[in-house]
PDB file of C-alpha atoms in Angstrom:
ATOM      1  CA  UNK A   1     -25.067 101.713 346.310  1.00  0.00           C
ATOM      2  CA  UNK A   2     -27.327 101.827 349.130  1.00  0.00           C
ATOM      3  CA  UNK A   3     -30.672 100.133 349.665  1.00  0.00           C
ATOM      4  CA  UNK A   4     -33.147 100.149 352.782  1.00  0.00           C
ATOM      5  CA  UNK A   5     -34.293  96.216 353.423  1.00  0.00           C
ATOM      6  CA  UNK A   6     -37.826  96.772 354.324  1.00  0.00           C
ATOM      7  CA  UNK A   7     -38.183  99.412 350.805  1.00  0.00           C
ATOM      8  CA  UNK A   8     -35.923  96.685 348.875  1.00  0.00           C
ATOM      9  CA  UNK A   9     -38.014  93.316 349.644  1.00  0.00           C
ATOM     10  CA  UNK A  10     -40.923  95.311 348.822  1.00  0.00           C
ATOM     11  CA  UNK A  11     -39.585  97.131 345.338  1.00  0.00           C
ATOM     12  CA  UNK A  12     -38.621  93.316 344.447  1.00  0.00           C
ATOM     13  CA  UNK A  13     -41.886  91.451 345.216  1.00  0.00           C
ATOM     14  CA  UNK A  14     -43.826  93.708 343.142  1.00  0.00           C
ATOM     15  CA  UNK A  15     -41.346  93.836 340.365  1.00  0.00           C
ATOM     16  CA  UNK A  16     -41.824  90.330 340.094  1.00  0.00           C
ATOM     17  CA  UNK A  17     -45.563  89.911 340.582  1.00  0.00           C
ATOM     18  CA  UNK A  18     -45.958  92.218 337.546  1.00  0.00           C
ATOM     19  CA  UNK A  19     -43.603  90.728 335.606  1.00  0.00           C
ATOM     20  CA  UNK A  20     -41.104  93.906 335.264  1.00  0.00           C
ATOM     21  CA  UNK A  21     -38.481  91.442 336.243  1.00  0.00           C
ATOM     22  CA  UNK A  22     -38.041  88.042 335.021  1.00  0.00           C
ATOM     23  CA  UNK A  23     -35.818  85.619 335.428  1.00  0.00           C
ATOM     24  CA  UNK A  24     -35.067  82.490 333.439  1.00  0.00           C
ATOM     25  CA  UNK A  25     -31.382  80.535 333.470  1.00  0.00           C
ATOM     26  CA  UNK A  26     -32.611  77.895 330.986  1.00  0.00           C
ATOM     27  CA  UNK A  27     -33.553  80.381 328.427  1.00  0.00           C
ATOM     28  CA  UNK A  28     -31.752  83.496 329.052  1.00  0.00           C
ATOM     29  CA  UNK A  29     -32.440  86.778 326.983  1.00  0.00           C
ATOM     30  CA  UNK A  30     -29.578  88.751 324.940  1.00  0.00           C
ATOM     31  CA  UNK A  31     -29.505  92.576 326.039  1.00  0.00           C
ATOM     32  CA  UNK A  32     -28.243  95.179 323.474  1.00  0.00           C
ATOM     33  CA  UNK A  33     -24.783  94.634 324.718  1.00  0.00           C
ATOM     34  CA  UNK A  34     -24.559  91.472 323.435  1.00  0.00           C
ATOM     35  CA  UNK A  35     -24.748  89.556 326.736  1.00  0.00           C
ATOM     36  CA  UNK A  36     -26.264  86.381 327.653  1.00  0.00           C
ATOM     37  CA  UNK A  37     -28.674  86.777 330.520  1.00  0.00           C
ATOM     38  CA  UNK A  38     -31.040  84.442 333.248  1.00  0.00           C
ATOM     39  CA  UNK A  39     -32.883  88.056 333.966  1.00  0.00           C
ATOM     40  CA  UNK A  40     -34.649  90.634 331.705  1.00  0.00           C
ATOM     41  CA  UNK A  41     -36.417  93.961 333.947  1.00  0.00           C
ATOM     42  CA  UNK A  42     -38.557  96.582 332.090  1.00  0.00           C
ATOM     43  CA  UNK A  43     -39.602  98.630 334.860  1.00  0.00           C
ATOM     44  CA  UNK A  44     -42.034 100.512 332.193  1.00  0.00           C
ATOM     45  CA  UNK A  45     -44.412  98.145 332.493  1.00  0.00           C
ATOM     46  CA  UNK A  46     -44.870  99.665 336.712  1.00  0.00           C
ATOM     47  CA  UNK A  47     -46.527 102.727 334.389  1.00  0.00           C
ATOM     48  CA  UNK A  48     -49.315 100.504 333.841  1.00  0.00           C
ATOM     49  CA  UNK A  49     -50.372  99.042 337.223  1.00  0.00           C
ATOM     50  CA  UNK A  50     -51.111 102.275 339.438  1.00  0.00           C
ATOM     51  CA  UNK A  51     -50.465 100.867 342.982  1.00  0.00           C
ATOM     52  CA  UNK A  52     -47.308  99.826 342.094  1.00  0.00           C
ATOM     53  CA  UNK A  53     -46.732 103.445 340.237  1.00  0.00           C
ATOM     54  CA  UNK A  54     -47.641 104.895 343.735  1.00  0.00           C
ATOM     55  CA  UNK A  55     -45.016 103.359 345.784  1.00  0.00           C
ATOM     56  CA  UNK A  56     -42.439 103.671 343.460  1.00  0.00           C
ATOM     57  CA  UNK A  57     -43.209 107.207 343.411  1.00  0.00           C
ATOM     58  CA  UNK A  58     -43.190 107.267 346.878  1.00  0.00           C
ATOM     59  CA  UNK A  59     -40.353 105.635 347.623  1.00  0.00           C
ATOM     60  CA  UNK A  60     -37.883 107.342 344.925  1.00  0.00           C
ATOM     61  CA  UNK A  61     -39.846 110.748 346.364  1.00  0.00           C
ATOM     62  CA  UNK A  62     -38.685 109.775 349.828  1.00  0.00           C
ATOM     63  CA  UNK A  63     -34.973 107.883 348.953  1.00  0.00           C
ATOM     64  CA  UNK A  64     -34.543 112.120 347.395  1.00  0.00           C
ATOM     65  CA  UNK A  65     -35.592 113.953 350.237  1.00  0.00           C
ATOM     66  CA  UNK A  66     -33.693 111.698 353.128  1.00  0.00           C
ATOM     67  CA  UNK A  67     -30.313 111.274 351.136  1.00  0.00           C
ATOM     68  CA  UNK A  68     -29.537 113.492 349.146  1.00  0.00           C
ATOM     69  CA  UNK A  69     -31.890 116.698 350.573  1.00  0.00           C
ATOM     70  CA  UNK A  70     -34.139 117.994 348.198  1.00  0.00           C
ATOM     71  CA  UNK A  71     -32.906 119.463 345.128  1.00  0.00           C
ATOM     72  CA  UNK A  72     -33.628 122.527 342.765  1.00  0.00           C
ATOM     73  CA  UNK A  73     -34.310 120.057 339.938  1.00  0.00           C
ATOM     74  CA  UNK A  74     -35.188 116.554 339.142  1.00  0.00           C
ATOM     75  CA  UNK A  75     -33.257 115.144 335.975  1.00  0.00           C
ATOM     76  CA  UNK A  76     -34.495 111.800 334.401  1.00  0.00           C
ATOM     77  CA  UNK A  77     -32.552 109.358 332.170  1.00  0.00           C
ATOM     78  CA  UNK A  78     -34.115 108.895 328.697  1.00  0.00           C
ATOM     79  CA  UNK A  79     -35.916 107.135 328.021  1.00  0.00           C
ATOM     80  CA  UNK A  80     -36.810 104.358 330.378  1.00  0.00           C
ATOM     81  CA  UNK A  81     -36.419 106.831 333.585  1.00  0.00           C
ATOM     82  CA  UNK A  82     -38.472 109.944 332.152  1.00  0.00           C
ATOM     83  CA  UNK A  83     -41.966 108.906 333.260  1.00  0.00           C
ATOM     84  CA  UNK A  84     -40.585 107.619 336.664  1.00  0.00           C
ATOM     85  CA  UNK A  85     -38.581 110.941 337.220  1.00  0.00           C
ATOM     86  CA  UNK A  86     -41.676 113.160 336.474  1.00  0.00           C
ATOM     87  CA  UNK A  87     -43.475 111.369 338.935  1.00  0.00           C
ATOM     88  CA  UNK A  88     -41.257 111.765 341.799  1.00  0.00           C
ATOM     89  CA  UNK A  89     -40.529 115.618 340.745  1.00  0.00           C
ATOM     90  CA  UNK A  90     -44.400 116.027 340.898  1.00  0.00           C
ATOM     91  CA  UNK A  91     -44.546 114.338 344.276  1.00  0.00           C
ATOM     92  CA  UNK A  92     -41.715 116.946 345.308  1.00  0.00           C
ATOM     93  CA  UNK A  93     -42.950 119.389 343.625  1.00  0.00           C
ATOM     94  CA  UNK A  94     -39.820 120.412 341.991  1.00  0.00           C
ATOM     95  CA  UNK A  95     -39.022 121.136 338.097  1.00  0.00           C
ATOM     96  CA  UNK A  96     -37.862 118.434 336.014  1.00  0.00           C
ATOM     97  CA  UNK A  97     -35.695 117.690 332.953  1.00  0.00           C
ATOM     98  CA  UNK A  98     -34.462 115.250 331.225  1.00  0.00           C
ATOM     99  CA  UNK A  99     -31.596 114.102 329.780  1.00  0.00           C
ATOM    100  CA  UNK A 100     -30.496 112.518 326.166  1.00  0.00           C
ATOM    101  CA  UNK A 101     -28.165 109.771 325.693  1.00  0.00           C
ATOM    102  CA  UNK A 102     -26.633 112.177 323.496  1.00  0.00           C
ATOM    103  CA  UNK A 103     -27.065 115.769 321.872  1.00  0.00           C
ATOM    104  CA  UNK A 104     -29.917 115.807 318.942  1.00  0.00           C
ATOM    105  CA  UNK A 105     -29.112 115.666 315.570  1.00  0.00           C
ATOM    106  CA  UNK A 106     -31.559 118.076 314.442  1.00  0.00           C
ATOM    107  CA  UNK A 107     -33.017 121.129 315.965  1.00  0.00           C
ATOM    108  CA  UNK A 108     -31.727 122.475 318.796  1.00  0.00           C
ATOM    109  CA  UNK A 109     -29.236 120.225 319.231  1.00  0.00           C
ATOM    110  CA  UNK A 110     -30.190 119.750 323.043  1.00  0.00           C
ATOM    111  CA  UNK A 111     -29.017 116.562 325.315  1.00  0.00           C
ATOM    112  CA  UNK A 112     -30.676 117.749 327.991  1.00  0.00           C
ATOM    113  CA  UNK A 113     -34.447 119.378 327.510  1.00  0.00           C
ATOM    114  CA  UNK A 114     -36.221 121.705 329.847  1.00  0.00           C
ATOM    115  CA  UNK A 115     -35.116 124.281 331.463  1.00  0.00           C
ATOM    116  CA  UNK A 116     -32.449 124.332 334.430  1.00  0.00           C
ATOM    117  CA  UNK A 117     -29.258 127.130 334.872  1.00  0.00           C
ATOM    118  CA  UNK A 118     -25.472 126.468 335.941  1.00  0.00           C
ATOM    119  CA  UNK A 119     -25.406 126.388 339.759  1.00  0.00           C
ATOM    120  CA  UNK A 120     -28.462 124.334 340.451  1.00  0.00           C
ATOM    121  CA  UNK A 121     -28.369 121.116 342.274  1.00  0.00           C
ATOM    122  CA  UNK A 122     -30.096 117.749 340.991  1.00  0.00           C
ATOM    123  CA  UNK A 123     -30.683 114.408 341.568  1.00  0.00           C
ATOM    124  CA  UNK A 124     -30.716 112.142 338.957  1.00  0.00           C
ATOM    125  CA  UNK A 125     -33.534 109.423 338.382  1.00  0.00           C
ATOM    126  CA  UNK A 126     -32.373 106.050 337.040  1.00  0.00           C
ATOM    127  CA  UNK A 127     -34.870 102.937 336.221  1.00  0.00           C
ATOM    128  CA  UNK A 128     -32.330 100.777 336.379  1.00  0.00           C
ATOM    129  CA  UNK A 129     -28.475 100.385 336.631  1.00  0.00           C
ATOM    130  CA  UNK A 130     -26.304  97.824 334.956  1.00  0.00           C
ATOM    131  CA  UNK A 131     -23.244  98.789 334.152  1.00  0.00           C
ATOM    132  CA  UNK A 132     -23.374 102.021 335.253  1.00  0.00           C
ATOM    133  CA  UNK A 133     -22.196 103.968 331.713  1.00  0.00           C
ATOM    134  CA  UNK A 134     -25.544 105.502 330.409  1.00  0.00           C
ATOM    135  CA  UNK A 135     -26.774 106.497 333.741  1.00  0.00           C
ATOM    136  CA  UNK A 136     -23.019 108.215 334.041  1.00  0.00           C
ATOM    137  CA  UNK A 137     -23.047 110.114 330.452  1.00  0.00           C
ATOM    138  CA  UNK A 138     -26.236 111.411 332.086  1.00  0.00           C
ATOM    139  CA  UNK A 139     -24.241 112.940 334.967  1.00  0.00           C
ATOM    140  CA  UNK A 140     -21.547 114.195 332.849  1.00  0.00           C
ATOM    141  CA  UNK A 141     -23.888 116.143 330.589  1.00  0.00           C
ATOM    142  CA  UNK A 142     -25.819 117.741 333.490  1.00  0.00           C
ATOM    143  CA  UNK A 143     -22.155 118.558 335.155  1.00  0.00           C
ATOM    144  CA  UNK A 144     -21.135 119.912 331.786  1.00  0.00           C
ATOM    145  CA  UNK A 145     -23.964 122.536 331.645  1.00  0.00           C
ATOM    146  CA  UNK A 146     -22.478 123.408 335.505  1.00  0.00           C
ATOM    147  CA  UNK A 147     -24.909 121.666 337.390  1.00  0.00           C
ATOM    148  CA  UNK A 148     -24.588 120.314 340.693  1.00  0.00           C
ATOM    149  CA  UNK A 149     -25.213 117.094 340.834  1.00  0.00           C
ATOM    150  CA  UNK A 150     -26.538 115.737 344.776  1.00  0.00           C
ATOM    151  CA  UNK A 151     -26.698 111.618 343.561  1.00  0.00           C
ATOM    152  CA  UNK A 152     -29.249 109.642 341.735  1.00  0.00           C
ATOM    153  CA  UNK A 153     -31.757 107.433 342.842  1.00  0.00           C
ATOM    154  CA  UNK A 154     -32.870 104.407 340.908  1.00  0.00           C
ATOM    155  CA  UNK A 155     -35.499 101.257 341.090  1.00  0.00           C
ATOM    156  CA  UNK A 156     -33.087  98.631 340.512  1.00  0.00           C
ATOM    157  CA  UNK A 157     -29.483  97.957 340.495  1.00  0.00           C
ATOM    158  CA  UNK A 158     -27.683  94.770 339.208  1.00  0.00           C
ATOM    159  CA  UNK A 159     -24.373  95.688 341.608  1.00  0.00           C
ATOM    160  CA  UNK A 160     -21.886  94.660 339.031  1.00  0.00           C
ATOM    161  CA  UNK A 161     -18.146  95.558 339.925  1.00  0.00           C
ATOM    162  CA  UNK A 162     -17.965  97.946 336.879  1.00  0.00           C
ATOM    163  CA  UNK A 163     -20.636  99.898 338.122  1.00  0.00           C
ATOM    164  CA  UNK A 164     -19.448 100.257 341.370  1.00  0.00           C
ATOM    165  CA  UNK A 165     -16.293 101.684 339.961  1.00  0.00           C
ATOM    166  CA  UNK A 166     -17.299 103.462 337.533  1.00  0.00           C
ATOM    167  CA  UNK A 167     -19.895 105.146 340.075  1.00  0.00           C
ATOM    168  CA  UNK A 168     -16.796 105.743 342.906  1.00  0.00           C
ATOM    169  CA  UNK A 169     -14.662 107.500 340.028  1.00  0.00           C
ATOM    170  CA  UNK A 170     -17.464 109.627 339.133  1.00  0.00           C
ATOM    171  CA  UNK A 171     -17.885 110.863 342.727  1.00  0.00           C
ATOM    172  CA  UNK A 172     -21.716 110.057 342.898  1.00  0.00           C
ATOM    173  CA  UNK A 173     -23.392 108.315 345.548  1.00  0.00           C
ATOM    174  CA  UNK A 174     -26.312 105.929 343.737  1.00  0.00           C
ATOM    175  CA  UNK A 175     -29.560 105.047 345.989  1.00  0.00           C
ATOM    176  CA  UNK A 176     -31.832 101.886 344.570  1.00  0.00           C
ATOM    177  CA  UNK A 177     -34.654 100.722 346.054  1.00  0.00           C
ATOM    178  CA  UNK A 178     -34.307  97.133 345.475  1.00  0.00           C
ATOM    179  CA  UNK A 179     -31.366  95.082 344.571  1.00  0.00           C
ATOM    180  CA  UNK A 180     -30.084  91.927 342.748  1.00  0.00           C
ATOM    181  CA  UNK A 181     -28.834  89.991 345.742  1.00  0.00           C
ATOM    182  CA  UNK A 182     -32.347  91.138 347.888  1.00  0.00           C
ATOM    183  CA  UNK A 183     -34.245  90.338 344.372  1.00  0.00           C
ATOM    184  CA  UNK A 184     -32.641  86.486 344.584  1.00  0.00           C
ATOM    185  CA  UNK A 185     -33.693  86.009 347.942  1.00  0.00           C
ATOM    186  CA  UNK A 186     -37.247  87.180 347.336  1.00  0.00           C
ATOM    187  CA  UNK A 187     -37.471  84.856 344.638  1.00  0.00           C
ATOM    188  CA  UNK A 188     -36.308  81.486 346.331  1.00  0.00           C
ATOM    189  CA  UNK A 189     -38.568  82.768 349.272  1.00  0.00           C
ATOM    190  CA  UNK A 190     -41.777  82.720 347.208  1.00  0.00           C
ATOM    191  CA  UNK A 191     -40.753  79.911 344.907  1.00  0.00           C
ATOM    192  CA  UNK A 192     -40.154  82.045 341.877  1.00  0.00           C
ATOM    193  CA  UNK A 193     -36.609  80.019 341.233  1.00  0.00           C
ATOM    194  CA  UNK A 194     -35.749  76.824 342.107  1.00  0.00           C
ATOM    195  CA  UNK A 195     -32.795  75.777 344.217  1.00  0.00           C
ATOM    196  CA  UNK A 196     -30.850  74.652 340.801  1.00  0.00           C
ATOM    197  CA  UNK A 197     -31.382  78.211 339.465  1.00  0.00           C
ATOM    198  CA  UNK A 198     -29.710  79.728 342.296  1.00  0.00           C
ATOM    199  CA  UNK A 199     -26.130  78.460 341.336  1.00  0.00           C
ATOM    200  CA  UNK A 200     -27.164  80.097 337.545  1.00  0.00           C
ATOM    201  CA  UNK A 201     -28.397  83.310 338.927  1.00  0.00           C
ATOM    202  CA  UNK A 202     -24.927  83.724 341.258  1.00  0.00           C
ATOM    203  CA  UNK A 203     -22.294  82.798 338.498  1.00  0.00           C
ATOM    204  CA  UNK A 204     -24.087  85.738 336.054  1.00  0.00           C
ATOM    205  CA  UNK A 205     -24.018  88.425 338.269  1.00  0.00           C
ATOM    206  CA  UNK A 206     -20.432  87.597 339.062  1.00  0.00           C
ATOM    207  CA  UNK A 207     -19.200  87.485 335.452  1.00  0.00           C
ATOM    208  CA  UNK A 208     -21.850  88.723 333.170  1.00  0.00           C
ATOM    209  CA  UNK A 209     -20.031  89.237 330.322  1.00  0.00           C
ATOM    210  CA  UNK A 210     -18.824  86.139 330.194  1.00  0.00           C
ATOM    211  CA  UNK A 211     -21.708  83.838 331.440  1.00  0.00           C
ATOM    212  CA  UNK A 212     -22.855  80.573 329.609  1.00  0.00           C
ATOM    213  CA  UNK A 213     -26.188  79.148 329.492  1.00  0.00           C
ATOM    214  CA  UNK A 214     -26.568  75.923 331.801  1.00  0.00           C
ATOM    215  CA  UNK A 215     -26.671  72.849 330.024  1.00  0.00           C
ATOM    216  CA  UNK A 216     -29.919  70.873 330.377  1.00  0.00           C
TER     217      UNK A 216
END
């Protein structure tokens, strides 16, 4: 999981200037996992503030082109990551798809929707990685349908263990933009946390599952 600093402090201060990410160890949100958690990121709401768009665009154009080479195809994971993965196949100009969590229950029965053939390479667009397993059942279904898959790029990455394994088994390289640990730092910097949170923030990300609320 590889991040440029200068891109990364960036990606986070504007994540957290419009709210995308928030973070808040005294009254933590549940995900749909079930998991406690100090930080909650929505990167749809960077669809609504067009600057922001822009260099995200930009950025996940450029983090394509310089390391993985540019593909034949664009693939975006549904549904958080279509909007963002259109953009950056329009600023490539390249063809995009996307891809289901699973195959449709009706109709066609697609998982992934457009049009690509076995033998072309892509590069998958993530919004944001946690544990890794969605973005993955992404990569399998595109490498099912014989497609060559160059890495995937995405806007945020929590860096949990799981995910880096997971990730190293599946023998694809993952490019964020911003990061947890450069995320932290960017918020004690411009007094978004607290010293006090800090110790909060550090003992989730190194056991999320098992995490428990501070006590007041």
């Amino acid at each position: 999981m590889i991040v440029q600093e200068e891109v990364a402090v960036k990606t986070a201060e504007l994540l957290l200037q419009i709210k995308a990410i928030k973070l808040n160890p005294s009254n933590p949100y549940t995900w749909a996992s079930g998991w406690r958690s100090p930080i909650y990121c929505d990167n749809r709401k960077i669809l609504s503030y067009p600057k922001v768009r822009t260099f995200i665009r930009q950025q996940l154009a450029a983090a394509i082109e310089s390391k993985t080479g540019k593909p034949d195809v664009i693939a975006g994971v549904a549904t958080g990551a279509i909007a963002h993965g259109v953009l950056a196949a329009q600023a490539l100009d390249l063809p995009f798809i996307y891809v289901r969590p699973k195959p449709k229950e009706h109709g066609l029965g697609n998982q992934i929707e457009g049009e690509v053939e076995a033998g072309k390479r892509a590069v998958v667009v993530e919004d944001l990685v946690s544990t890794g397993m969605s973005s993955l059942q992404a990569l399998q279904a595109l490498r099912s349908a014989g497609v060559e898959v160059k890495g995937m790029v995405a806007i945020f990455d929590y860096g949990f263990q799981v995910a880096k394994k997971a990730f190293n088994e599946a023998k694809c390289d993952l490019f964020t933009l911003s990061d947890y640990p450069t995320l932290i730092r960017v918020a004690m910097e411009t007094n978004y946390i607290k010293e006090a949170d800090l110790k909060a923030l550090t003992a989730w990300r190194n056991h999320p599952d098992t995490w428990q609320q501070p006590k007041s």
